[in-house]
PDB file of C-alpha atoms in Angstrom:
ATOM      1  CA  MET A   1      78.346  41.979 154.555  1.00 94.00           C
ATOM      2  CA  ILE A   2      75.773  39.591 157.213  1.00 95.00           C
ATOM      3  CA  GLN A   3      76.921  35.944 157.575  1.00 96.00           C
ATOM      4  CA  ILE A   4      74.229  33.110 158.397  1.00 96.00           C
ATOM      5  CA  ASP A   5      73.945  29.954 159.659  1.00 94.00           C
ATOM      6  CA  LEU A   6      71.889  27.867 157.374  1.00 93.00           C
ATOM      7  CA  GLY A   7      71.500  25.206 159.699  1.00 88.00           C
ATOM      8  CA  THR A   8      69.713  21.305 158.295  1.00 85.00           C
ATOM      9  CA  LEU A   9      66.974  20.706 156.130  1.00 85.00           C
ATOM     10  CA  GLU A  10      65.098  17.765 157.445  1.00 85.00           C
ATOM     11  CA  TYR A  11      63.189  15.718 154.766  1.00 82.00           C
ATOM     12  CA  TYR A  12      61.700  12.367 153.822  1.00 85.00           C
ATOM     13  CA  ASP A  13      63.519  10.935 151.170  1.00 84.00           C
ATOM     14  CA  GLU A  14      60.348   8.100 149.806  1.00 88.00           C
ATOM     15  CA  GLU A  15      62.367   6.152 147.831  1.00 90.00           C
ATOM     16  CA  SER A  16      64.594   5.238 150.723  1.00 89.00           C
ATOM     17  CA  ASN A  17      62.107   5.446 152.709  1.00 88.00           C
ATOM     18  CA  GLU A  18      63.828   7.320 155.575  1.00 89.00           C
ATOM     19  CA  PHE A  19      64.407  10.755 156.984  1.00 91.00           C
ATOM     20  CA  ARG A  20      67.621  13.149 154.504  1.00 88.00           C
ATOM     21  CA  TYR A  21      69.193  15.913 156.129  1.00 88.00           C
ATOM     22  CA  GLU A  22      71.177  18.589 154.852  1.00 88.00           C
ATOM     23  CA  ASP A  23      73.258  20.987 156.256  1.00 89.00           C
ATOM     24  CA  GLY A  24      72.894  24.459 154.565  1.00 88.00           C
ATOM     25  CA  GLY A  25      76.563  26.247 156.223  1.00 91.00           C
ATOM     26  CA  VAL A  26      77.195  29.742 156.368  1.00 95.00           C
ATOM     27  CA  VAL A  27      76.862  32.065 154.102  1.00 96.00           C
ATOM     28  CA  ARG A  28      77.857  35.387 153.407  1.00 97.00           C
ATOM     29  CA  PHE A  29      74.854  37.960 152.324  1.00 97.00           C
ATOM     30  CA  GLU A  30      74.950  41.824 151.084  1.00 97.00           C
ATOM     31  CA  TYR A  31      72.389  43.994 150.668  1.00 97.00           C
ATOM     32  CA  SER A  32      73.804  45.773 147.462  1.00 97.00           C
ATOM     33  CA  LEU A  33      73.640  47.903 144.158  1.00 97.00           C
ATOM     34  CA  LYS A  34      74.513  45.098 142.194  1.00 97.00           C
ATOM     35  CA  ALA A  35      72.032  43.381 143.682  1.00 97.00           C
ATOM     36  CA  MET A  36      69.752  45.625 143.314  1.00 97.00           C
ATOM     37  CA  TYR A  37      70.322  45.942 139.844  1.00 97.00           C
ATOM     38  CA  GLN A  38      69.940  42.334 138.767  1.00 97.00           C
ATOM     39  CA  TRP A  39      66.727  42.203 140.842  1.00 97.00           C
ATOM     40  CA  GLU A  40      65.369  44.683 138.624  1.00 96.00           C
ATOM     41  CA  ALA A  41      66.273  43.089 135.564  1.00 96.00           C
ATOM     42  CA  LYS A  42      64.825  40.189 135.971  1.00 96.00           C
ATOM     43  CA  TRP A  43      61.278  41.704 137.281  1.00 95.00           C
ATOM     44  CA  GLY A  44      61.219  45.010 135.942  1.00 94.00           C
ATOM     45  CA  ILE A  45      60.306  47.077 138.431  1.00 93.00           C
ATOM     46  CA  PRO A  46      61.816  49.600 141.075  1.00 94.00           C
ATOM     47  CA  PHE A  47      62.648  47.252 143.853  1.00 94.00           C
ATOM     48  CA  LEU A  48      62.972  50.551 146.259  1.00 90.00           C
ATOM     49  CA  LYS A  49      59.211  50.365 146.438  1.00 83.00           C
ATOM     50  CA  GLU A  50      57.061  50.070 149.696  1.00 70.00           C
ATOM     51  CA  ALA A  51      56.107  46.695 148.815  1.00 83.00           C
ATOM     52  CA  HIS A  52      57.053  43.367 147.792  1.00 89.00           C
ATOM     53  CA  THR A  53      55.741  39.736 147.304  1.00 91.00           C
ATOM     54  CA  ASP A  54      56.937  36.955 149.074  1.00 91.00           C
ATOM     55  CA  GLU A  55      58.188  35.770 145.558  1.00 94.00           C
ATOM     56  CA  GLY A  56      59.860  38.485 144.882  1.00 94.00           C
ATOM     57  CA  LEU A  57      61.760  39.249 148.150  1.00 94.00           C
ATOM     58  CA  LYS A  58      62.757  35.634 148.292  1.00 95.00           C
ATOM     59  CA  ASP A  59      64.203  35.955 145.087  1.00 96.00           C
ATOM     60  CA  PHE A  60      66.251  39.307 146.002  1.00 97.00           C
ATOM     61  CA  PHE A  61      67.208  37.812 149.445  1.00 97.00           C
ATOM     62  CA  TYR A  62      69.117  34.713 146.767  1.00 97.00           C
ATOM     63  CA  MET A  63      70.401  37.352 144.836  1.00 97.00           C
ATOM     64  CA  MET A  64      71.848  39.367 147.725  1.00 97.00           C
ATOM     65  CA  ALA A  65      73.923  35.677 148.685  1.00 97.00           C
ATOM     66  CA  LEU A  66      77.869  35.858 148.176  1.00 97.00           C
ATOM     67  CA  ASP A  67      78.254  32.112 148.780  1.00 96.00           C
ATOM     68  CA  PRO A  68      76.747  29.094 146.579  1.00 94.00           C
ATOM     69  CA  LEU A  69      72.795  29.229 147.794  1.00 93.00           C
ATOM     70  CA  ASP A  70      69.925  26.481 147.669  1.00 92.00           C
ATOM     71  CA  LYS A  71      66.754  28.432 147.833  1.00 91.00           C
ATOM     72  CA  ARG A  72      65.466  25.606 149.892  1.00 91.00           C
ATOM     73  CA  PHE A  73      67.145  27.373 152.638  1.00 93.00           C
ATOM     74  CA  LEU A  74      65.199  29.965 152.476  1.00 93.00           C
ATOM     75  CA  THR A  75      63.515  30.137 155.404  1.00 92.00           C
ATOM     76  CA  LYS A  76      61.195  32.284 157.005  1.00 93.00           C
ATOM     77  CA  SER A  77      63.803  32.919 159.965  1.00 93.00           C
ATOM     78  CA  VAL A  78      66.642  33.959 157.494  1.00 95.00           C
ATOM     79  CA  MET A  79      64.229  36.067 155.355  1.00 94.00           C
ATOM     80  CA  THR A  80      63.431  37.882 158.464  1.00 95.00           C
ATOM     81  CA  GLU A  81      67.163  38.047 158.948  1.00 96.00           C
ATOM     82  CA  LEU A  82      67.265  39.434 156.368  1.00 96.00           C
ATOM     83  CA  ALA A  83      64.819  41.871 156.060  1.00 93.00           C
ATOM     84  CA  GLU A  84      65.777  43.051 159.338  1.00 95.00           C
ATOM     85  CA  TYR A  85      69.704  43.369 157.669  1.00 95.00           C
ATOM     86  CA  ILE A  86      67.886  45.008 155.313  1.00 93.00           C
ATOM     87  CA  GLY A  87      66.376  47.928 157.105  1.00 90.00           C
ATOM     88  CA  SER A  88      69.665  49.220 159.309  1.00 89.00           C
ATOM     89  CA  THR A  89      71.195  51.812 157.664  1.00 83.00           C
ATOM     90  CA  GLN A  90      74.460  50.050 158.633  1.00 81.00           C
ATOM     91  CA  THR A  91      76.452  53.685 159.353  1.00 83.00           C
ATOM     92  CA  ALA A  92      76.486  56.411 162.550  1.00 86.00           C
ATOM     93  CA  THR A  93      76.153  59.138 160.525  1.00 84.00           C
ATOM     94  CA  ARG A  94      72.377  60.919 161.498  1.00 83.00           C
ATOM     95  CA  PHE A  95      70.569  63.703 159.617  1.00 79.00           C
ATOM     96  CA  SER A  96      68.813  66.810 160.794  1.00 74.00           C
ATOM     97  CA  GLN A  97      66.915  67.466 157.994  1.00 62.00           C
ATOM     98  CA  PRO A  98      63.793  65.326 158.161  1.00 53.00           C
ATOM     99  CA  LYS A  99      62.915  62.605 155.475  1.00 50.00           C
ATOM    100  CA  SER A 100      60.888  64.461 153.258  1.00 42.00           C
ATOM    101  CA  HIS A 101      63.337  67.128 152.673  1.00 42.00           C
ATOM    102  CA  GLN A 102      64.806  67.238 149.523  1.00 42.00           C
ATOM    103  CA  ASN A 103      68.572  67.592 149.168  1.00 40.00           C
ATOM    104  CA  GLY A 104      70.064  69.651 146.517  1.00 43.00           C
ATOM    105  CA  ASN A 105      70.160  69.135 143.118  1.00 47.00           C
ATOM    106  CA  ASN A 106      71.435  65.503 143.268  1.00 54.00           C
ATOM    107  CA  PHE A 107      69.507  63.290 145.452  1.00 64.00           C
ATOM    108  CA  ASN A 108      65.970  63.899 146.446  1.00 67.00           C
ATOM    109  CA  ILE A 109      65.011  61.697 149.214  1.00 65.00           C
ATOM    110  CA  GLY A 110      61.013  61.202 148.850  1.00 71.00           C
ATOM    111  CA  LYS A 111      61.761  59.674 145.306  1.00 79.00           C
ATOM    112  CA  THR A 112      62.189  55.648 144.208  1.00 84.00           C
ATOM    113  CA  TYR A 113      65.234  55.344 142.467  1.00 90.00           C
ATOM    114  CA  THR A 114      66.010  53.006 140.212  1.00 94.00           C
ATOM    115  CA  SER A 115      69.476  51.039 140.457  1.00 95.00           C
ATOM    116  CA  GLU A 116      70.396  52.775 136.902  1.00 96.00           C
ATOM    117  CA  GLU A 117      69.785  56.016 138.578  1.00 95.00           C
ATOM    118  CA  ILE A 118      71.694  55.419 141.533  1.00 95.00           C
ATOM    119  CA  TYR A 119      74.744  54.380 139.331  1.00 96.00           C
ATOM    120  CA  GLY A 120      74.592  57.417 137.515  1.00 95.00           C
ATOM    121  CA  LEU A 121      74.345  59.121 140.786  1.00 94.00           C
ATOM    122  CA  MET A 122      77.378  57.492 141.686  1.00 95.00           C
ATOM    123  CA  PHE A 123      79.884  58.160 138.692  1.00 95.00           C
ATOM    124  CA  MET A 124      78.085  61.785 138.705  1.00 94.00           C
ATOM    125  CA  ASN A 125      79.962  62.023 142.410  1.00 94.00           C
ATOM    126  CA  GLN A 126      83.020  60.172 141.461  1.00 94.00           C
ATOM    127  CA  ILE A 127      82.081  57.107 143.353  1.00 95.00           C
ATOM    128  CA  PRO A 128      84.314  53.789 142.422  1.00 95.00           C
ATOM    129  CA  ILE A 129      82.360  51.201 140.624  1.00 96.00           C
ATOM    130  CA  GLU A 130      83.535  49.263 143.808  1.00 95.00           C
ATOM    131  CA  PHE A 131      81.146  50.596 146.152  1.00 95.00           C
ATOM    132  CA  GLU A 132      78.094  48.073 143.829  1.00 96.00           C
ATOM    133  CA  GLU A 133      78.802  45.562 146.042  1.00 96.00           C
ATOM    134  CA  ARG A 134      78.942  47.562 149.305  1.00 95.00           C
ATOM    135  CA  ASN A 135      75.707  48.010 151.194  1.00 95.00           C
ATOM    136  CA  LEU A 136      73.010  49.864 149.823  1.00 95.00           C
ATOM    137  CA  ASN A 137      72.229  51.806 152.872  1.00 93.00           C
ATOM    138  CA  ARG A 138      75.473  53.248 153.201  1.00 93.00           C
ATOM    139  CA  LEU A 139      75.509  54.329 149.631  1.00 94.00           C
ATOM    140  CA  LEU A 140      72.433  56.193 149.533  1.00 92.00           C
ATOM    141  CA  ILE A 141      73.873  57.345 153.324  1.00 92.00           C
ATOM    142  CA  ILE A 142      76.810  58.722 151.502  1.00 92.00           C
ATOM    143  CA  LEU A 143      74.646  60.100 148.335  1.00 93.00           C
ATOM    144  CA  ARG A 144      72.957  62.460 150.543  1.00 90.00           C
ATOM    145  CA  VAL A 145      76.134  63.381 152.519  1.00 90.00           C
ATOM    146  CA  ILE A 146      77.281  64.231 149.451  1.00 91.00           C
ATOM    147  CA  SER A 147      74.033  66.063 147.693  1.00 87.00           C
ATOM    148  CA  ASN A 148      74.270  68.545 151.845  1.00 84.00           C
ATOM    149  CA  TYR A 149      77.565  69.674 150.749  1.00 84.00           C
ATOM    150  CA  ASN A 150      76.904  70.382 147.447  1.00 84.00           C
ATOM    151  CA  GLN A 151      73.627  72.380 148.484  1.00 79.00           C
ATOM    152  CA  PRO A 152      73.988  76.578 148.273  1.00 79.00           C
ATOM    153  CA  LYS A 153      74.016  77.831 151.917  1.00 76.00           C
ATOM    154  CA  GLU A 154      70.693  79.226 152.710  1.00 76.00           C
ATOM    155  CA  LYS A 155      70.503  82.494 152.884  1.00 82.00           C
ATOM    156  CA  MET A 156      69.583  84.775 156.098  1.00 81.00           C
ATOM    157  CA  SER A 157      66.011  86.418 156.612  1.00 86.00           C
ATOM    158  CA  GLN A 158      66.139  90.071 157.017  1.00 88.00           C
ATOM    159  CA  GLU A 159      64.707  89.750 160.218  1.00 90.00           C
ATOM    160  CA  ASP A 160      67.563  87.667 160.812  1.00 86.00           C
ATOM    161  CA  ILE A 161      70.166  89.710 159.819  1.00 87.00           C
ATOM    162  CA  ILE A 162      69.192  92.403 161.784  1.00 92.00           C
ATOM    163  CA  ALA A 163      68.852  90.243 164.746  1.00 91.00           C
ATOM    164  CA  GLU A 164      72.238  88.984 164.327  1.00 89.00           C
ATOM    165  CA  ASN A 165      73.783  92.412 163.698  1.00 92.00           C
ATOM    166  CA  ARG A 166      71.681  93.605 166.766  1.00 92.00           C
ATOM    167  CA  ARG A 167      73.455  90.505 168.968  1.00 93.00           C
ATOM    168  CA  LEU A 168      76.413  91.129 167.764  1.00 91.00           C
ATOM    169  CA  ASN A 169      76.391  94.731 168.611  1.00 92.00           C
ATOM    170  CA  GLU A 170      75.454  93.849 172.503  1.00 90.00           C
ATOM    171  CA  GLU A 171      78.207  91.774 172.666  1.00 90.00           C
ATOM    172  CA  ARG A 172      81.044  94.656 170.957  1.00 91.00           C
ATOM    173  CA  LYS A 173      79.165  97.081 173.958  1.00 90.00           C
ATOM    174  CA  GLN A 174      79.829  94.629 176.800  1.00 90.00           C
ATOM    175  CA  LYS A 175      83.540  94.097 175.887  1.00 89.00           C
ATOM    176  CA  TYR A 176      84.738  97.325 175.500  1.00 89.00           C
ATOM    177  CA  GLY A 177      82.491  98.914 178.348  1.00 89.00           C
ATOM    178  CA  THR A 178      80.774 101.068 175.576  1.00 88.00           C
ATOM    179  CA  LYS A 179      76.787 102.595 175.329  1.00 82.00           C
ATOM    180  CA  GLY A 180      77.296 102.338 171.596  1.00 72.00           C
TER     181      GLY A 180
END
């Protein structure tokens, strides 16, 4: 979750012929599966694709708000801060496999998932529904970790088996002081 002080809006009121000021206050935002679900229901396209219109992004940021929010306060600087928040992984977990690698039967990193597919993966992996309100990047990392743990171990090639046996034999010869 991120908290952003929206600052103060200044505008000119023509009726009273004076400048007015409105305080936006501090608003909490969360990049969550729940916000993505609501956005996809409205827009009818997967959110986790590469490009969005400014209007689409602004609408998504509005859906991320956990507190009441007037859309006028979604200024360029606020939207930049929210975009940076969405881009951060929010986790210490790192993977040795490249992102293009396909993991197991459950989670394919290169695929564009919809919110319903992510809900399905959550339920298949017995992740509680409460995770729909937590950071989406962290949820995707959890799904990837589960997928990695569920992958069958890769079999060693014949060459690797021979090399491993040769190494073990050399270690045993040194340990016991024999010639083989």
